[in-house]
Tab-separated table of C-alpha atoms and ligand atoms in Angstrom:
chain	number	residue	atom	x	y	z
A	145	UNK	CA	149.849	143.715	43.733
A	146	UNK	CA	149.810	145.649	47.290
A	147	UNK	CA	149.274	149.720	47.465
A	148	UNK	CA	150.203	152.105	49.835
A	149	UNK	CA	146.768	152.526	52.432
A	150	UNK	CA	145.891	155.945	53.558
A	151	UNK	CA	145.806	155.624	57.530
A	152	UNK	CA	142.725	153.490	58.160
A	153	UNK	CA	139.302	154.838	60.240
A	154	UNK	CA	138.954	154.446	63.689
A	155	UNK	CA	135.308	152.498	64.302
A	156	UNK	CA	134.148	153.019	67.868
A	157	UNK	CA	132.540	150.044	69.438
A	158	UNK	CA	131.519	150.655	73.055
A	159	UNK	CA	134.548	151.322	74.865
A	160	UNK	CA	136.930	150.184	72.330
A	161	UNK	CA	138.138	151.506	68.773
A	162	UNK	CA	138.805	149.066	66.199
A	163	UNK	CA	141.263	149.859	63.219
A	164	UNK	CA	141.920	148.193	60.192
A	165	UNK	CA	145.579	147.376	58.768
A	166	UNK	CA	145.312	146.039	55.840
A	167	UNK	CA	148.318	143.627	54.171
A	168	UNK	CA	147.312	143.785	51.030
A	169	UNK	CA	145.103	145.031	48.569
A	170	UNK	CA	144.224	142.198	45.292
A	171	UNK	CA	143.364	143.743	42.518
A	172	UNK	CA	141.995	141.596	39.130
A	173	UNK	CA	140.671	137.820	40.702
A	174	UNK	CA	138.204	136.624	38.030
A	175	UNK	CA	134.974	136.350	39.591
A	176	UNK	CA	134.310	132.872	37.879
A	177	UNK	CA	137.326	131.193	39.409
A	178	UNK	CA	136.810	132.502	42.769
A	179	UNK	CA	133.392	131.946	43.095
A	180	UNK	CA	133.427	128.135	41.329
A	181	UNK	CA	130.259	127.088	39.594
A	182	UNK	CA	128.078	129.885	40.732
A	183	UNK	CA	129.400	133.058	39.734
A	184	UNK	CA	126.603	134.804	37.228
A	185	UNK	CA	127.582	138.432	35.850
A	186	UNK	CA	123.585	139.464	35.536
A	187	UNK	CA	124.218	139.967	39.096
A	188	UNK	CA	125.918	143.074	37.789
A	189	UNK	CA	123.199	144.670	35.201
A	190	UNK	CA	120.236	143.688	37.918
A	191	UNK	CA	121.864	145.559	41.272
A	192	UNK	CA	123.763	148.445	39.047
A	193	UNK	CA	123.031	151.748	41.181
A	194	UNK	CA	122.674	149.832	44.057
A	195	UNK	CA	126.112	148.180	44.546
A	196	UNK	CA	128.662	150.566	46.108
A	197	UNK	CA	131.801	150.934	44.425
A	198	UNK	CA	135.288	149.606	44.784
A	199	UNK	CA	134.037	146.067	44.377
A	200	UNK	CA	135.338	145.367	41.028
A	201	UNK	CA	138.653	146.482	39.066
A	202	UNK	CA	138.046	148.351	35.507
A	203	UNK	CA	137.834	145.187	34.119
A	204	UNK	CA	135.002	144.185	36.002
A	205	UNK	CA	137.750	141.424	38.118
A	206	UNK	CA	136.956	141.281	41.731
A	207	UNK	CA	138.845	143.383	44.386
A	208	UNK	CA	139.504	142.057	47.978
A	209	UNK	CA	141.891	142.254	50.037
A	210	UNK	CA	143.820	140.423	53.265
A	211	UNK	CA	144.109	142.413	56.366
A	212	UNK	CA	144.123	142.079	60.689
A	213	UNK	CA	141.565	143.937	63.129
A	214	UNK	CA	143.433	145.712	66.039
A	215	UNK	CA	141.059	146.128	68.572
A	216	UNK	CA	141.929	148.623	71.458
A	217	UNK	CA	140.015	148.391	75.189
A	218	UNK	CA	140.890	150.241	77.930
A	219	UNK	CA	143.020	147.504	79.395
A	220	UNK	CA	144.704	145.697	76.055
A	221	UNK	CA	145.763	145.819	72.719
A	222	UNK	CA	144.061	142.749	70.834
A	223	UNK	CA	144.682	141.584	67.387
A	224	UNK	CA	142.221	139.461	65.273
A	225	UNK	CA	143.678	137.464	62.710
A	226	UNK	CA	147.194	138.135	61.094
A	227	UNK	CA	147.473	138.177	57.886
A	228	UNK	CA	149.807	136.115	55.679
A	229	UNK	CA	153.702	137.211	56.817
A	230	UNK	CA	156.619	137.636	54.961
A	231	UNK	CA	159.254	135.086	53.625
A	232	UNK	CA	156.760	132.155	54.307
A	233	UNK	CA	157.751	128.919	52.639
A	234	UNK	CA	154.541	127.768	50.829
A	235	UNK	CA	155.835	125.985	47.876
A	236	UNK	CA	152.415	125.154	46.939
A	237	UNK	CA	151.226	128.540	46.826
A	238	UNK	CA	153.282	130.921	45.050
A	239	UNK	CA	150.735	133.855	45.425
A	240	UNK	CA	151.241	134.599	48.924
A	241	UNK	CA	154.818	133.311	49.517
A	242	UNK	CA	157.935	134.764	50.352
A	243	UNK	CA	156.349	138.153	50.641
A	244	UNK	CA	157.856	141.043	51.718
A	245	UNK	CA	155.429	143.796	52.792
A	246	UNK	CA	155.667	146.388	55.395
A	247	UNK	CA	152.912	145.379	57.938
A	248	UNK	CA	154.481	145.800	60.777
A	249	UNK	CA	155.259	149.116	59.573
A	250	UNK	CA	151.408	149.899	58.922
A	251	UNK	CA	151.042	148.391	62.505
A	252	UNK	CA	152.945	151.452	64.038
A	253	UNK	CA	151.203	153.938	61.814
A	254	UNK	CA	148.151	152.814	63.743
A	255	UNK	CA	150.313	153.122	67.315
A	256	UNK	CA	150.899	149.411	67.692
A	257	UNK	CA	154.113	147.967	68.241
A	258	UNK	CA	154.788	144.204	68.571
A	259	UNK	CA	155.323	144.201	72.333
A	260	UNK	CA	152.346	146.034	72.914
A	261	UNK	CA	150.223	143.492	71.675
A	262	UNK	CA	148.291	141.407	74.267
A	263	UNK	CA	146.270	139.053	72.599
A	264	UNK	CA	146.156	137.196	69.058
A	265	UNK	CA	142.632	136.088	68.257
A	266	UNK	CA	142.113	133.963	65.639
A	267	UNK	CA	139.494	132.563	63.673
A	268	UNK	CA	140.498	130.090	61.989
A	269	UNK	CA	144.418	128.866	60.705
A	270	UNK	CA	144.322	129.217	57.247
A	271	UNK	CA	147.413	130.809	55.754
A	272	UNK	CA	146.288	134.299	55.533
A	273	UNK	CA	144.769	134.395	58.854
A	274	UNK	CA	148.285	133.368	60.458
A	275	UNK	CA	150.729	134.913	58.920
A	276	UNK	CA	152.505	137.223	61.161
A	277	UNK	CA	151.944	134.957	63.814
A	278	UNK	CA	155.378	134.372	63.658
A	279	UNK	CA	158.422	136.409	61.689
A	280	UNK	CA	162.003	134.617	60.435
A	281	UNK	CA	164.784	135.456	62.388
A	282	UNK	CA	168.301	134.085	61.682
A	283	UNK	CA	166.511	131.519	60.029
A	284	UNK	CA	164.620	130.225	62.493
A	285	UNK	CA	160.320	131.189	63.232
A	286	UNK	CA	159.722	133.027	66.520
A	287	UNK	CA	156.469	134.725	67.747
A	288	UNK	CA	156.365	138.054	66.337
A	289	UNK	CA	154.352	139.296	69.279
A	290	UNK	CA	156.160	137.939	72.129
A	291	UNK	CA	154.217	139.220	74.998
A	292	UNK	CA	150.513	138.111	73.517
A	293	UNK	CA	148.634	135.087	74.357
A	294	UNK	CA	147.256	133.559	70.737
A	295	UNK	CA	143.931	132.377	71.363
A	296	UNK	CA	142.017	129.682	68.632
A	297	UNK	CA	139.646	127.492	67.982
A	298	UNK	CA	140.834	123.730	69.058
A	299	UNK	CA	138.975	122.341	66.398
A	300	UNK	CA	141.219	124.082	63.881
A	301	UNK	CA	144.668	122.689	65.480
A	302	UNK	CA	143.422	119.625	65.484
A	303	UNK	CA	142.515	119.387	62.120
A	304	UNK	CA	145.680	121.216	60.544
A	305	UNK	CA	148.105	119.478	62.822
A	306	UNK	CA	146.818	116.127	61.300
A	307	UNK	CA	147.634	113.988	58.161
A	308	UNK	CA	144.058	114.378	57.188
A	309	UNK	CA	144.702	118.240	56.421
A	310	UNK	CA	147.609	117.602	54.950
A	311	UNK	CA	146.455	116.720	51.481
A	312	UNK	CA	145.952	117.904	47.529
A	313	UNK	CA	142.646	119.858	48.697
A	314	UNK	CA	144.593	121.578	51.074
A	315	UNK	CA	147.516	123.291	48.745
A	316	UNK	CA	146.978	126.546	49.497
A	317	UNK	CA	147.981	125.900	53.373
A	318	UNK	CA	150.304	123.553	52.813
A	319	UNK	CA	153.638	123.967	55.163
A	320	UNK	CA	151.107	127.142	57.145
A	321	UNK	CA	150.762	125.278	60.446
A	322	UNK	CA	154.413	124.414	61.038
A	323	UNK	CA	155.419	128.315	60.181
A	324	UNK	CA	152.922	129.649	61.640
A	325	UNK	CA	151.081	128.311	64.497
A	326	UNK	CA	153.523	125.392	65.825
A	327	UNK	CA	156.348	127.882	67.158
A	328	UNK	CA	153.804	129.715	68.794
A	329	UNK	CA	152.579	126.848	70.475
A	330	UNK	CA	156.075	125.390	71.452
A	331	UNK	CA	156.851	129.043	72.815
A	332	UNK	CA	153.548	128.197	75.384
A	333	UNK	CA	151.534	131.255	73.837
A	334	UNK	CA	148.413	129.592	73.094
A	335	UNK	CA	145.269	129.080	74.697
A	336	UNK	CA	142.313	127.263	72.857
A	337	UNK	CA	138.642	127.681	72.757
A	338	UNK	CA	136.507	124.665	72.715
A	339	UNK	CA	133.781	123.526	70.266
A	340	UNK	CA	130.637	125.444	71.513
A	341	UNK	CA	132.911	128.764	71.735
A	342	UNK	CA	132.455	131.026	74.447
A	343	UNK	CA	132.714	134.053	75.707
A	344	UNK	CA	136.705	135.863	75.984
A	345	UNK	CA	137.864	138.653	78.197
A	346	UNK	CA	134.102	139.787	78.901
A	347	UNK	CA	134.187	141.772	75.715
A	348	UNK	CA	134.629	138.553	73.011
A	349	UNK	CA	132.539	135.852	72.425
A	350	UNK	CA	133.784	133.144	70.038
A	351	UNK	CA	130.536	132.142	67.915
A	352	UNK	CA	131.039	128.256	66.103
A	353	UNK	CA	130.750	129.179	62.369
A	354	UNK	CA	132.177	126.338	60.119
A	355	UNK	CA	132.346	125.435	56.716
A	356	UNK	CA	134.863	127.684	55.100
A	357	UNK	CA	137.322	125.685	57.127
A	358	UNK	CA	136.363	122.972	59.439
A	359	UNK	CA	136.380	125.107	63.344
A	360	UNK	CA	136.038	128.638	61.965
A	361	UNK	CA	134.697	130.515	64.061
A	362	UNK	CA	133.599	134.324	64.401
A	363	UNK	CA	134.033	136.651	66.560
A	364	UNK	CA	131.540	138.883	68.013
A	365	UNK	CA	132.452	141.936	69.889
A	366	UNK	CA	130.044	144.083	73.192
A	367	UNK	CA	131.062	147.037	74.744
A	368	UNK	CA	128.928	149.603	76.485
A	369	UNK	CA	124.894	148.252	74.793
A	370	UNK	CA	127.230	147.920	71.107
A	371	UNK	CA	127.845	145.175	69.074
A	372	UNK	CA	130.259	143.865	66.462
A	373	UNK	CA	131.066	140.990	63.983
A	374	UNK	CA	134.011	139.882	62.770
A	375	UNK	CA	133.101	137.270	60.095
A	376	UNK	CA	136.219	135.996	59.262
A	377	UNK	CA	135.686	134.173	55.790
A	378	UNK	CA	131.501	133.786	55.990
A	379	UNK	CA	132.046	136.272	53.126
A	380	UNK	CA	135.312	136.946	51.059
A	381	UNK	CA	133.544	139.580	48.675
A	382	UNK	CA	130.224	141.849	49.438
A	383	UNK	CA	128.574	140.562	46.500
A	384	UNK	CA	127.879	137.230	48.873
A	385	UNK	CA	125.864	139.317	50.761
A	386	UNK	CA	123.591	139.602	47.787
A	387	UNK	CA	124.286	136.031	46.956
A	388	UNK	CA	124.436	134.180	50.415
A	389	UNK	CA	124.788	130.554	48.025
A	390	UNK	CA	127.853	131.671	46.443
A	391	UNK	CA	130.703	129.436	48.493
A	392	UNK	CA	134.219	130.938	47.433
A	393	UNK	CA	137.036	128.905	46.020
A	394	UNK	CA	138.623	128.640	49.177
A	395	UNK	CA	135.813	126.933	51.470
A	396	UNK	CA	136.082	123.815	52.674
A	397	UNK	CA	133.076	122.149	53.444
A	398	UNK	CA	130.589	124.601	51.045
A	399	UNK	CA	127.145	123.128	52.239
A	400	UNK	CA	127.997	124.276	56.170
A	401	UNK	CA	129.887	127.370	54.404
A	402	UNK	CA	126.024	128.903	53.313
A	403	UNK	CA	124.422	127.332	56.211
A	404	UNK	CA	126.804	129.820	58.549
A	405	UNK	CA	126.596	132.203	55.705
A	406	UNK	CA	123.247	132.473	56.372
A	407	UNK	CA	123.140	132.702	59.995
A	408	UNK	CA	125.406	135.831	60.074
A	409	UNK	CA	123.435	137.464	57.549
A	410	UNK	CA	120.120	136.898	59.675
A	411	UNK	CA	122.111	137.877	62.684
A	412	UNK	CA	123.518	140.907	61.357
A	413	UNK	CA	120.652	142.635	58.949
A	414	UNK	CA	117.929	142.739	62.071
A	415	UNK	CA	121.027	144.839	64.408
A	416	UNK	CA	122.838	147.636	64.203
A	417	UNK	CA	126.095	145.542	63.978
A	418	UNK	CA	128.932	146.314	62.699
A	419	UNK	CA	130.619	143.865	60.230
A	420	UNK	CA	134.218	143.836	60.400
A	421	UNK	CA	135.444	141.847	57.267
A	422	UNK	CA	138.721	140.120	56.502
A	423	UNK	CA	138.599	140.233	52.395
A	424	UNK	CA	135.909	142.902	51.474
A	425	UNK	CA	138.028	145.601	49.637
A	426	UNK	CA	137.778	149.609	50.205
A	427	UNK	CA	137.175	149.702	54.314
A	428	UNK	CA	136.413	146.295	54.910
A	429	UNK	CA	133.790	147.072	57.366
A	430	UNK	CA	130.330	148.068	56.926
A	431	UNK	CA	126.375	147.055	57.814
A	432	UNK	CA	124.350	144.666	56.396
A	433	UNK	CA	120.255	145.493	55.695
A	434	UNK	CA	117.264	143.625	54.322
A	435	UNK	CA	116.289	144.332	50.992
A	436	UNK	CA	113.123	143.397	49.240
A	437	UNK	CA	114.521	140.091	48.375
A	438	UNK	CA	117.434	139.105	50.418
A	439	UNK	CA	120.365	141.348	51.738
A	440	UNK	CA	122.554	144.815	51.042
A	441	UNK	CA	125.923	145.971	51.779
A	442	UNK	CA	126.969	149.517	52.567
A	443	UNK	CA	130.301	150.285	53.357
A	444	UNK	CA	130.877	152.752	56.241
B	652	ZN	ZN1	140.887	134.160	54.392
């Protein structure tokens, strides 16, 4: 399910470096079930030559992947999103539970210990954004980075500490909120962001951008006259960059889902901005142009 990752690029944004580790690597998703109702495979024959490769398995399956952002300024070590964790208890999601993978070990590769880490940004709290939030020790969930502050939209705590979230729709983060994100709240770690989002340490601005779950938001990145995005779940897979309608399996609320889809896209093509995905396969970051008709992807 998971390979071995070569060590990742170093992306230079401004003053900072951002480096991908990636959890794992998904290999095989049929692109009908994950994009539900809208998947078409002429999308294939019409953009062959143009799309890059590593998007789809030898069995024409989808590839993407789960993975965090560390994010290095002069000052801190940041982390955006965490991936899913080991030994999580998610009996309604067999796929992603009770892992075992050696993230924290790709971490270090990348010079990035758990007490160095000074901030936990997060997007939104679905269960492989979360993950290593927290690790299982002697039975019991503790922060796994015990000196960071775990910043998050308030919307999204809201919503997934309620009854409301807690429901068949919801399966695949079932039990996610009280591994994950409550002992990191009772441990005072967290601050929240509010709904209009805002700007974080100078260098971060939180950017409202709902719909694959209810507060997602993205995160948008300045240093030194450069810009980056990380899109979170706007796009699981580059060919919605070619097909900004296509909502993934996993979004929420799918008519906001293309409406922020949308918005990044138009955000993104017209600057030299970075995208920093959390699903794309191969390098998970790349740029996003106009074409004649819509959008393109190119992986750098
Ligand atoms: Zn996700």
């Amino acid at each position: 399910m998971w390979h071995m990752t070569k060590l990742p690029k170093i992306y230079t944004v401004g003053d900072t470096t951002v480096t991908r580790v990636t959890e794992m690597i998904i290999r095989g998703v049929p692109p009908e079930v994950y994009f539900p109702g809208t998947w078409d495979p002429t999308l294939l024959e019409e953009n062959q030559g143009v799309l890059p490769d590593g998007l789809i398995d030898e069995n024409s399956q989808l590839i993407v992947s789960i993975g965090t952002w560390v994010v290095k300024t002069p000052y801190h070590t940041i982390l955006i999103d965490t991936a899913t964790g080991n030994d999580k208890n998610l009996p309604l999601n067999s796929d992603l539970a009770n892992l075992q993978l050696p993230y924290l070990e790709r971490l270090q590769e990348v010079g990035v210990t758990p007490e160095d880490v000074d901030y936990v940004l997060l997007t939104h709290l679905h269960v492989d954004h979360v993950g290593w939030n927290t690790k299982l020790v002697d039975g019991k969930w503790v922060p796994t980075f015990p000196n960071a502050k775990y910043v998050f939209p308030h919307k999204e705590q809201e919503y997934y500490s309620s009854e409301a979230s807690h429901n068949k729709e919801n399966e695949a983060n079932f039990n996610v909120y009280e591994e994950s994100v409550l002992p990191v709240i009772e441990a005072g770690l967290t601050e929240t962001i509010g709904p209009e989002g805002g700007t974080f340490l100078d260098l971060f601005t939180f950017i409202p951008t709902p719909g694959h779950s209810i507060g997602q938001m993205s995160i948008r990145l300045s240093s030194g006259g450069e810009e980056a995005l990380f899109g979170a779940d706007i796009m699981h897979h580059p060919f919605q960059v070619l097909r900004p309608d296509w909502n993934s399996m996993y979004c929420e609320f799918g008519d906001q889902a293309r409406i922020s889809r949308r918005w990044a896209l138009e955000y993104i093509a017209d600057r030299p901005i970075i995208y920093f995905s959390t699903h794309f396969p191969e390098s998970s970051a790349g740029y996003v142009t106009r074409s004649q008709d819509g959008f393109e992807w190119r992986f750098i």
